[in-house]
Amino acid sequence: MLKNARADDIYEVKEMNFDDSQKLFSLLAFKQKSSEEIAYRELSEKVLRYAKGIPLALRILGSLLYGRTREAWESQLQKLEKGQHLDIFIVLKLSYDGLEEEEKNIFLDIACFYRGRQEIVVAEILADCGFSSKIGMDILKDRGLISVFDGRIVMHDLIQEMGQEIVRKECPPHPGKRSRLFNAEEIWEVLRKNKVLCRYSIEHGFTL
């Protein structure tokens, strides 16, 4: 939109620093600029480390934890360690949902395999897979889903989690039926089961 309006320059909004993140989170979680309760300081820092300066994540988590007990905070943090909070996932996924199918596949490949790799190398790999990688990656940059720093693809932790969660939701109980495998334990489990199935097939004369 800014390009269409012929803007002279486009400023990339950076993540909030720790102090500003703390103020925003405290205003929502404690209705004041900082937590005066020592019991919650350590828990607040864990939330801030998880949100990594994204205002949206800070707002959702601050509102969620407001007025709750320490035990509830600890329970929520345990849940965050297992997977993304649903509201954060849904809002972050809005940018993904607006992509074309090919762009979605490029994004998921980067989220699962290519974060931190050289942009030019990733573009070549994706092109070899039949994707229009250059325009596709440019669209992902415009959507704020990826950026490039020193020639390498950069993706925020929460954005990567969102992409990997989309893949996990394809078939939660059966990793082998998903479009991509990126977790080492799940890869090993799928290979182990396939090996057992192949051995059983050969022994009993079945074809796979």
mmCIF file with all atom_site columns, N, CA and C in Angstrom, residues 34-93:
data_model
loop_
_atom_site.group_PDB
_atom_site.id
_atom_site.type_symbol
_atom_site.label_atom_id
_atom_site.label_alt_id
_atom_site.label_comp_id
_atom_site.label_asym_id
_atom_site.label_entity_id
_atom_site.label_seq_id
_atom_site.pdbx_PDB_ins_code
_atom_site.Cartn_x
_atom_site.Cartn_y
_atom_site.Cartn_z
_atom_site.occupancy
_atom_site.B_iso_or_equiv
_atom_site.pdbx_formal_charge
_atom_site.auth_seq_id
_atom_site.auth_comp_id
_atom_site.auth_asym_id
_atom_site.auth_atom_id
_atom_site.pdbx_PDB_model_num
ATOM 1   N N  . SER A 1 34 ? 4.827  -1.171  36.373 1.00 0.00 ? 34 SER A N  1
ATOM 2   C CA . SER A 1 34 ? 5.745  -2.238  36.766 1.00 0.00 ? 34 SER A CA 1
ATOM 3   C C  . SER A 1 34 ? 5.114  -3.058  37.876 1.00 0.00 ? 34 SER A C  1
ATOM 4   N N  . SER A 1 35 ? 5.590  -4.265  38.016 1.00 0.00 ? 35 SER A N  1
ATOM 5   C CA . SER A 1 35 ? 5.078  -5.138  39.066 1.00 0.00 ? 35 SER A CA 1
ATOM 6   C C  . SER A 1 35 ? 5.792  -4.843  40.381 1.00 0.00 ? 35 SER A C  1
ATOM 7   N N  . GLU A 1 36 ? 5.006  -4.475  41.390 1.00 0.00 ? 36 GLU A N  1
ATOM 8   C CA . GLU A 1 36 ? 5.614  -4.212  42.706 1.00 0.00 ? 36 GLU A CA 1
ATOM 9   C C  . GLU A 1 36 ? 5.685  -5.482  43.536 1.00 0.00 ? 36 GLU A C  1
ATOM 10  N N  . GLU A 1 37 ? 5.069  -6.548  43.046 1.00 0.00 ? 37 GLU A N  1
ATOM 11  C CA . GLU A 1 37 ? 5.070  -7.806  43.782 1.00 0.00 ? 37 GLU A CA 1
ATOM 12  C C  . GLU A 1 37 ? 6.240  -8.670  43.321 1.00 0.00 ? 37 GLU A C  1
ATOM 13  N N  . ILE A 1 38 ? 7.163  -8.912  44.251 1.00 0.00 ? 38 ILE A N  1
ATOM 14  C CA . ILE A 1 38 ? 8.364  -9.691  43.928 1.00 0.00 ? 38 ILE A CA 1
ATOM 15  C C  . ILE A 1 38 ? 7.989  -11.079 43.419 1.00 0.00 ? 38 ILE A C  1
ATOM 16  N N  . ALA A 1 39 ? 6.887  -11.628 43.931 1.00 0.00 ? 39 ALA A N  1
ATOM 17  C CA . ALA A 1 39 ? 6.477  -12.986 43.558 1.00 0.00 ? 39 ALA A CA 1
ATOM 18  C C  . ALA A 1 39 ? 6.201  -13.119 42.068 1.00 0.00 ? 39 ALA A C  1
ATOM 19  N N  . TYR A 1 40 ? 5.872  -11.996 41.419 1.00 0.00 ? 40 TYR A N  1
ATOM 20  C CA . TYR A 1 40 ? 5.517  -12.055 40.015 1.00 0.00 ? 40 TYR A CA 1
ATOM 21  C C  . TYR A 1 40 ? 6.627  -11.582 39.084 1.00 0.00 ? 40 TYR A C  1
ATOM 22  N N  . ARG A 1 41 ? 7.698  -11.049 39.630 1.00 0.00 ? 41 ARG A N  1
ATOM 23  C CA . ARG A 1 41 ? 8.751  -10.490 38.776 1.00 0.00 ? 41 ARG A CA 1
ATOM 24  C C  . ARG A 1 41 ? 9.399  -11.549 37.894 1.00 0.00 ? 41 ARG A C  1
ATOM 25  N N  . GLU A 1 42 ? 9.756  -12.673 38.503 1.00 0.00 ? 42 GLU A N  1
ATOM 26  C CA . GLU A 1 42 ? 10.406 -13.742 37.739 1.00 0.00 ? 42 GLU A CA 1
ATOM 27  C C  . GLU A 1 42 ? 9.465  -14.291 36.667 1.00 0.00 ? 42 GLU A C  1
ATOM 28  N N  . LEU A 1 43 ? 8.174  -14.435 37.024 1.00 0.00 ? 43 LEU A N  1
ATOM 29  C CA . LEU A 1 43 ? 7.206  -14.937 36.065 1.00 0.00 ? 43 LEU A CA 1
ATOM 30  C C  . LEU A 1 43 ? 7.000  -13.933 34.932 1.00 0.00 ? 43 LEU A C  1
ATOM 31  N N  . SER A 1 44 ? 6.985  -12.643 35.278 1.00 0.00 ? 44 SER A N  1
ATOM 32  C CA . SER A 1 44 ? 6.827  -11.602 34.259 1.00 0.00 ? 44 SER A CA 1
ATOM 33  C C  . SER A 1 44 ? 7.976  -11.642 33.264 1.00 0.00 ? 44 SER A C  1
ATOM 34  N N  . GLU A 1 45 ? 9.199  -11.850 33.767 1.00 0.00 ? 45 GLU A N  1
ATOM 35  C CA . GLU A 1 45 ? 10.373 -11.901 32.889 1.00 0.00 ? 45 GLU A CA 1
ATOM 36  C C  . GLU A 1 45 ? 10.283 -13.088 31.928 1.00 0.00 ? 45 GLU A C  1
ATOM 37  N N  . LYS A 1 46 ? 9.721  -14.195 32.403 1.00 0.00 ? 46 LYS A N  1
ATOM 38  C CA . LYS A 1 46 ? 9.553  -15.360 31.531 1.00 0.00 ? 46 LYS A CA 1
ATOM 39  C C  . LYS A 1 46 ? 8.568  -15.054 30.403 1.00 0.00 ? 46 LYS A C  1
ATOM 40  N N  . VAL A 1 47 ? 7.494  -14.339 30.748 1.00 0.00 ? 47 VAL A N  1
ATOM 41  C CA . VAL A 1 47 ? 6.511  -13.957 29.734 1.00 0.00 ? 47 VAL A CA 1
ATOM 42  C C  . VAL A 1 47 ? 7.154  -13.026 28.714 1.00 0.00 ? 47 VAL A C  1
ATOM 43  N N  . LEU A 1 48 ? 7.957  -12.064 29.195 1.00 0.00 ? 48 LEU A N  1
ATOM 44  C CA . LEU A 1 48 ? 8.611  -11.112 28.304 1.00 0.00 ? 48 LEU A CA 1
ATOM 45  C C  . LEU A 1 48 ? 9.583  -11.814 27.364 1.00 0.00 ? 48 LEU A C  1
ATOM 46  N N  . ARG A 1 49 ? 10.293 -12.814 27.878 1.00 0.00 ? 49 ARG A N  1
ATOM 47  C CA . ARG A 1 49 ? 11.222 -13.568 27.029 1.00 0.00 ? 49 ARG A CA 1
ATOM 48  C C  . ARG A 1 49 ? 10.453 -14.336 25.960 1.00 0.00 ? 49 ARG A C  1
ATOM 49  N N  . TYR A 1 50 ? 9.272  -14.825 26.312 1.00 0.00 ? 50 TYR A N  1
ATOM 50  C CA . TYR A 1 50 ? 8.462  -15.558 25.344 1.00 0.00 ? 50 TYR A CA 1
ATOM 51  C C  . TYR A 1 50 ? 7.933  -14.622 24.257 1.00 0.00 ? 50 TYR A C  1
ATOM 52  N N  . ALA A 1 51 ? 7.419  -13.463 24.650 1.00 0.00 ? 51 ALA A N  1
ATOM 53  C CA . ALA A 1 51 ? 6.798  -12.533 23.705 1.00 0.00 ? 51 ALA A CA 1
ATOM 54  C C  . ALA A 1 51 ? 7.818  -11.885 22.782 1.00 0.00 ? 51 ALA A C  1
ATOM 55  N N  . LYS A 1 52 ? 9.082  -11.741 23.256 1.00 0.00 ? 52 LYS A N  1
ATOM 56  C CA . LYS A 1 52 ? 10.180 -11.222 22.434 1.00 0.00 ? 52 LYS A CA 1
ATOM 57  C C  . LYS A 1 52 ? 9.857  -9.887  21.747 1.00 0.00 ? 52 LYS A C  1
ATOM 58  N N  . GLY A 1 53 ? 9.201  -9.001  22.498 1.00 0.00 ? 53 GLY A N  1
ATOM 59  C CA . GLY A 1 53 ? 9.003  -7.642  22.005 1.00 0.00 ? 53 GLY A CA 1
ATOM 60  C C  . GLY A 1 53 ? 7.853  -7.444  21.049 1.00 0.00 ? 53 GLY A C  1
ATOM 61  N N  . ILE A 1 54 ? 7.034  -8.465  20.824 1.00 0.00 ? 54 ILE A N  1
ATOM 62  C CA . ILE A 1 54 ? 5.879  -8.311  19.935 1.00 0.00 ? 54 ILE A CA 1
ATOM 63  C C  . ILE A 1 54 ? 4.710  -7.745  20.739 1.00 0.00 ? 54 ILE A C  1
ATOM 64  N N  . PRO A 1 55 ? 4.261  -6.524  20.438 1.00 0.00 ? 55 PRO A N  1
ATOM 65  C CA . PRO A 1 55 ? 3.177  -5.899  21.208 1.00 0.00 ? 55 PRO A CA 1
ATOM 66  C C  . PRO A 1 55 ? 1.916  -6.750  21.273 1.00 0.00 ? 55 PRO A C  1
ATOM 67  N N  . LEU A 1 56 ? 1.578  -7.401  20.161 1.00 0.00 ? 56 LEU A N  1
ATOM 68  C CA . LEU A 1 56 ? 0.383  -8.234  20.123 1.00 0.00 ? 56 LEU A CA 1
ATOM 69  C C  . LEU A 1 56 ? 0.445  -9.337  21.168 1.00 0.00 ? 56 LEU A C  1
ATOM 70  N N  . ALA A 1 57 ? 1.589  -10.021 21.235 1.00 0.00 ? 57 ALA A N  1
ATOM 71  C CA . ALA A 1 57 ? 1.755  -11.107 22.201 1.00 0.00 ? 57 ALA A CA 1
ATOM 72  C C  . ALA A 1 57 ? 1.694  -10.572 23.630 1.00 0.00 ? 57 ALA A C  1
ATOM 73  N N  . LEU A 1 58 ? 2.303  -9.403  23.873 1.00 0.00 ? 58 LEU A N  1
ATOM 74  C CA . LEU A 1 58 ? 2.293  -8.799  25.207 1.00 0.00 ? 58 LEU A CA 1
ATOM 75  C C  . LEU A 1 58 ? 0.868  -8.437  25.636 1.00 0.00 ? 58 LEU A C  1
ATOM 76  N N  . ARG A 1 59 ? 0.094  -7.915  24.692 1.00 0.00 ? 59 ARG A N  1
ATOM 77  C CA . ARG A 1 59 ? -1.282 -7.520  25.012 1.00 0.00 ? 59 ARG A CA 1
ATOM 78  C C  . ARG A 1 59 ? -2.142 -8.739  25.335 1.00 0.00 ? 59 ARG A C  1
ATOM 79  N N  . ILE A 1 60 ? -2.016 -9.765  24.517 1.00 0.00 ? 60 ILE A N  1
ATOM 80  C CA . ILE A 1 60 ? -2.821 -10.973 24.733 1.00 0.00 ? 60 ILE A CA 1
ATOM 81  C C  . ILE A 1 60 ? -2.479 -11.631 26.064 1.00 0.00 ? 60 ILE A C  1
ATOM 82  N N  . LEU A 1 61 ? -1.185 -11.782 26.330 1.00 0.00 ? 61 LEU A N  1
ATOM 83  C CA . LEU A 1 61 ? -0.767 -12.460 27.559 1.00 0.00 ? 61 LEU A CA 1
ATOM 84  C C  . LEU A 1 61 ? -1.030 -11.603 28.792 1.00 0.00 ? 61 LEU A C  1
ATOM 85  N N  . GLY A 1 62 ? -0.828 -10.281 28.684 1.00 0.00 ? 62 GLY A N  1
ATOM 86  C CA . GLY A 1 62 ? -1.100 -9.403  29.814 1.00 0.00 ? 62 GLY A CA 1
ATOM 87  C C  . GLY A 1 62 ? -2.561 -9.427  30.207 1.00 0.00 ? 62 GLY A C  1
ATOM 88  N N  . SER A 1 63 ? -3.439 -9.354  29.228 1.00 0.00 ? 63 SER A N  1
ATOM 89  C CA . SER A 1 63 ? -4.880 -9.383  29.492 1.00 0.00 ? 63 SER A CA 1
ATOM 90  C C  . SER A 1 63 ? -5.300 -10.737 30.060 1.00 0.00 ? 63 SER A C  1
ATOM 91  N N  . LEU A 1 64 ? -4.680 -11.795 29.559 1.00 0.00 ? 64 LEU A N  1
ATOM 92  C CA . LEU A 1 64 ? -5.011 -13.146 30.011 1.00 0.00 ? 64 LEU A CA 1
ATOM 93  C C  . LEU A 1 64 ? -4.634 -13.372 31.475 1.00 0.00 ? 64 LEU A C  1
ATOM 94  N N  . LEU A 1 65 ? -3.482 -12.832 31.882 1.00 0.00 ? 65 LEU A N  1
ATOM 95  C CA . LEU A 1 65 ? -2.956 -13.108 33.226 1.00 0.00 ? 65 LEU A CA 1
ATOM 96  C C  . LEU A 1 65 ? -3.426 -12.111 34.274 1.00 0.00 ? 65 LEU A C  1
ATOM 97  N N  . TYR A 1 66 ? -4.085 -11.035 33.860 1.00 0.00 ? 66 TYR A N  1
ATOM 98  C CA . TYR A 1 66 ? -4.525 -10.007 34.804 1.00 0.00 ? 66 TYR A CA 1
ATOM 99  C C  . TYR A 1 66 ? -5.439 -10.597 35.885 1.00 0.00 ? 66 TYR A C  1
ATOM 100 N N  . GLY A 1 67 ? -5.085 -10.314 37.145 1.00 0.00 ? 67 GLY A N  1
ATOM 101 C CA . GLY A 1 67 ? -5.915 -10.724 38.277 1.00 0.00 ? 67 GLY A CA 1
ATOM 102 C C  . GLY A 1 67 ? -5.825 -12.191 38.635 1.00 0.00 ? 67 GLY A C  1
ATOM 103 N N  . ARG A 1 68 ? -4.946 -12.936 37.999 1.00 0.00 ? 68 ARG A N  1
ATOM 104 C CA . ARG A 1 68 ? -4.851 -14.365 38.279 1.00 0.00 ? 68 ARG A CA 1
ATOM 105 C C  . ARG A 1 68 ? -3.772 -14.662 39.320 1.00 0.00 ? 68 ARG A C  1
ATOM 106 N N  . THR A 1 69 ? -3.883 -15.827 39.928 1.00 0.00 ? 69 THR A N  1
ATOM 107 C CA . THR A 1 69 ? -2.947 -16.227 40.975 1.00 0.00 ? 69 THR A CA 1
ATOM 108 C C  . THR A 1 69 ? -1.605 -16.629 40.384 1.00 0.00 ? 69 THR A C  1
ATOM 109 N N  . ARG A 1 70 ? -0.606 -16.726 41.266 1.00 0.00 ? 70 ARG A N  1
ATOM 110 C CA . ARG A 1 70 ? 0.720  -17.168 40.826 1.00 0.00 ? 70 ARG A CA 1
ATOM 111 C C  . ARG A 1 70 ? 0.649  -18.559 40.210 1.00 0.00 ? 70 ARG A C  1
ATOM 112 N N  . GLU A 1 71 ? -0.198 -19.418 40.812 1.00 0.00 ? 71 GLU A N  1
ATOM 113 C CA . GLU A 1 71 ? -0.348 -20.778 40.289 1.00 0.00 ? 71 GLU A CA 1
ATOM 114 C C  . GLU A 1 71 ? -0.895 -20.764 38.861 1.00 0.00 ? 71 GLU A C  1
ATOM 115 N N  . ALA A 1 72 ? -1.831 -19.850 38.607 1.00 0.00 ? 72 ALA A N  1
ATOM 116 C CA . ALA A 1 72 ? -2.392 -19.740 37.256 1.00 0.00 ? 72 ALA A CA 1
ATOM 117 C C  . ALA A 1 72 ? -1.333 -19.251 36.266 1.00 0.00 ? 72 ALA A C  1
ATOM 118 N N  . TRP A 1 73 ? -0.483 -18.320 36.715 1.00 0.00 ? 73 TRP A N  1
ATOM 119 C CA . TRP A 1 73 ? 0.617  -17.836 35.864 1.00 0.00 ? 73 TRP A CA 1
ATOM 120 C C  . TRP A 1 73 ? 1.544  -18.992 35.503 1.00 0.00 ? 73 TRP A C  1
ATOM 121 N N  . GLU A 1 74 ? 1.917  -19.773 36.516 1.00 0.00 ? 74 GLU A N  1
ATOM 122 C CA . GLU A 1 74 ? 2.842  -20.886 36.285 1.00 0.00 ? 74 GLU A CA 1
ATOM 123 C C  . GLU A 1 74 ? 2.233  -21.903 35.323 1.00 0.00 ? 74 GLU A C  1
ATOM 124 N N  . SER A 1 75 ? 0.929  -22.146 35.466 1.00 0.00 ? 75 SER A N  1
ATOM 125 C CA . SER A 1 75 ? 0.226  -23.076 34.589 1.00 0.00 ? 75 SER A CA 1
ATOM 126 C C  . SER A 1 75 ? 0.223  -22.567 33.146 1.00 0.00 ? 75 SER A C  1
ATOM 127 N N  . GLN A 1 76 ? -0.013 -21.256 32.985 1.00 0.00 ? 76 GLN A N  1
ATOM 128 C CA . GLN A 1 76 ? -0.027 -20.679 31.642 1.00 0.00 ? 76 GLN A CA 1
ATOM 129 C C  . GLN A 1 76 ? 1.352  -20.735 30.998 1.00 0.00 ? 76 GLN A C  1
ATOM 130 N N  . LEU A 1 77 ? 2.392  -20.485 31.791 1.00 0.00 ? 77 LEU A N  1
ATOM 131 C CA . LEU A 1 77 ? 3.751  -20.537 31.259 1.00 0.00 ? 77 LEU A CA 1
ATOM 132 C C  . LEU A 1 77 ? 4.115  -21.955 30.833 1.00 0.00 ? 77 LEU A C  1
ATOM 133 N N  . GLN A 1 78 ? 3.665  -22.942 31.590 1.00 0.00 ? 78 GLN A N  1
ATOM 134 C CA . GLN A 1 78 ? 3.900  -24.334 31.204 1.00 0.00 ? 78 GLN A CA 1
ATOM 135 C C  . GLN A 1 78 ? 3.221  -24.632 29.865 1.00 0.00 ? 78 GLN A C  1
ATOM 136 N N  . LYS A 1 79 ? 2.016  -24.076 29.682 1.00 0.00 ? 79 LYS A N  1
ATOM 137 C CA . LYS A 1 79 ? 1.282  -24.269 28.437 1.00 0.00 ? 79 LYS A CA 1
ATOM 138 C C  . LYS A 1 79 ? 2.017  -23.610 27.265 1.00 0.00 ? 79 LYS A C  1
ATOM 139 N N  . LEU A 1 80 ? 2.588  -22.438 27.514 1.00 0.00 ? 80 LEU A N  1
ATOM 140 C CA . LEU A 1 80 ? 3.323  -21.733 26.462 1.00 0.00 ? 80 LEU A CA 1
ATOM 141 C C  . LEU A 1 80 ? 4.554  -22.515 26.025 1.00 0.00 ? 80 LEU A C  1
ATOM 142 N N  . GLU A 1 81 ? 5.176  -23.206 26.975 1.00 0.00 ? 81 GLU A N  1
ATOM 143 C CA . GLU A 1 81 ? 6.358  -24.004 26.639 1.00 0.00 ? 81 GLU A CA 1
ATOM 144 C C  . GLU A 1 81 ? 5.989  -25.174 25.724 1.00 0.00 ? 81 GLU A C  1
ATOM 145 N N  . LYS A 1 82 ? 4.752  -25.652 25.840 1.00 0.00 ? 82 LYS A N  1
ATOM 146 C CA . LYS A 1 82 ? 4.304  -26.781 25.014 1.00 0.00 ? 82 LYS A CA 1
ATOM 147 C C  . LYS A 1 82 ? 3.865  -26.334 23.627 1.00 0.00 ? 82 LYS A C  1
ATOM 148 N N  . GLY A 1 83 ? 3.343  -25.131 23.513 1.00 0.00 ? 83 GLY A N  1
ATOM 149 C CA . GLY A 1 83 ? 2.852  -24.650 22.228 1.00 0.00 ? 83 GLY A CA 1
ATOM 150 C C  . GLY A 1 83 ? 2.289  -23.261 22.359 1.00 0.00 ? 83 GLY A C  1
ATOM 151 N N  . GLN A 1 84 ? 2.037  -22.614 21.239 1.00 0.00 ? 84 GLN A N  1
ATOM 152 C CA . GLN A 1 84 ? 1.597  -21.232 21.232 1.00 0.00 ? 84 GLN A CA 1
ATOM 153 C C  . GLN A 1 84 ? 0.208  -21.060 21.803 1.00 0.00 ? 84 GLN A C  1
ATOM 154 N N  . HIS A 1 85 ? 0.005  -19.927 22.505 1.00 0.00 ? 85 HIS A N  1
ATOM 155 C CA . HIS A 1 85 ? -1.316 -19.576 22.975 1.00 0.00 ? 85 HIS A CA 1
ATOM 156 C C  . HIS A 1 85 ? -2.243 -19.420 21.771 1.00 0.00 ? 85 HIS A C  1
ATOM 157 N N  . LEU A 1 86 ? -3.469 -19.959 21.871 1.00 0.00 ? 86 LEU A N  1
ATOM 158 C CA . LEU A 1 86 ? -4.370 -20.012 20.730 1.00 0.00 ? 86 LEU A CA 1
ATOM 159 C C  . LEU A 1 86 ? -4.645 -18.635 20.137 1.00 0.00 ? 86 LEU A C  1
ATOM 160 N N  . ASP A 1 87 ? -4.894 -17.630 20.993 1.00 0.00 ? 87 ASP A N  1
ATOM 161 C CA . ASP A 1 87 ? -5.205 -16.292 20.473 1.00 0.00 ? 87 ASP A CA 1
ATOM 162 C C  . ASP A 1 87 ? -4.035 -15.713 19.696 1.00 0.00 ? 87 ASP A C  1
ATOM 163 N N  . ILE A 1 88 ? -2.812 -15.898 20.196 1.00 0.00 ? 88 ILE A N  1
ATOM 164 C CA . ILE A 1 88 ? -1.621 -15.412 19.500 1.00 0.00 ? 88 ILE A CA 1
ATOM 165 C C  . ILE A 1 88 ? -1.498 -16.130 18.157 1.00 0.00 ? 88 ILE A C  1
ATOM 166 N N  . PHE A 1 89 ? -1.719 -17.428 18.161 1.00 0.00 ? 89 PHE A N  1
ATOM 167 C CA . PHE A 1 89 ? -1.627 -18.220 16.934 1.00 0.00 ? 89 PHE A CA 1
ATOM 168 C C  . PHE A 1 89 ? -2.628 -17.726 15.893 1.00 0.00 ? 89 PHE A C  1
ATOM 169 N N  . ILE A 1 90 ? -3.864 -17.489 16.334 1.00 0.00 ? 90 ILE A N  1
ATOM 170 C CA . ILE A 1 90 ? -4.915 -17.072 15.407 1.00 0.00 ? 90 ILE A CA 1
ATOM 171 C C  . ILE A 1 90 ? -4.601 -15.722 14.783 1.00 0.00 ? 90 ILE A C  1
ATOM 172 N N  . VAL A 1 91 ? -4.142 -14.774 15.601 1.00 0.00 ? 91 VAL A N  1
ATOM 173 C CA . VAL A 1 91 ? -3.884 -13.435 15.073 1.00 0.00 ? 91 VAL A CA 1
ATOM 174 C C  . VAL A 1 91 ? -2.668 -13.441 14.150 1.00 0.00 ? 91 VAL A C  1
ATOM 175 N N  . LEU A 1 92 ? -1.602 -14.130 14.544 1.00 0.00 ? 92 LEU A N  1
ATOM 176 C CA . LEU A 1 92 ? -0.423 -14.195 13.685 1.00 0.00 ? 92 LEU A CA 1
ATOM 177 C C  . LEU A 1 92 ? -0.736 -14.913 12.372 1.00 0.00 ? 92 LEU A C  1
ATOM 178 N N  . LYS A 1 93 ? -1.669 -15.848 12.419 1.00 0.00 ? 93 LYS A N  1
ATOM 179 C CA . LYS A 1 93 ? -1.996 -16.654 11.240 1.00 0.00 ? 93 LYS A CA 1
ATOM 180 C C  . LYS A 1 93 ? -2.759 -15.848 10.181 1.00 0.00 ? 93 LYS A C  1
#
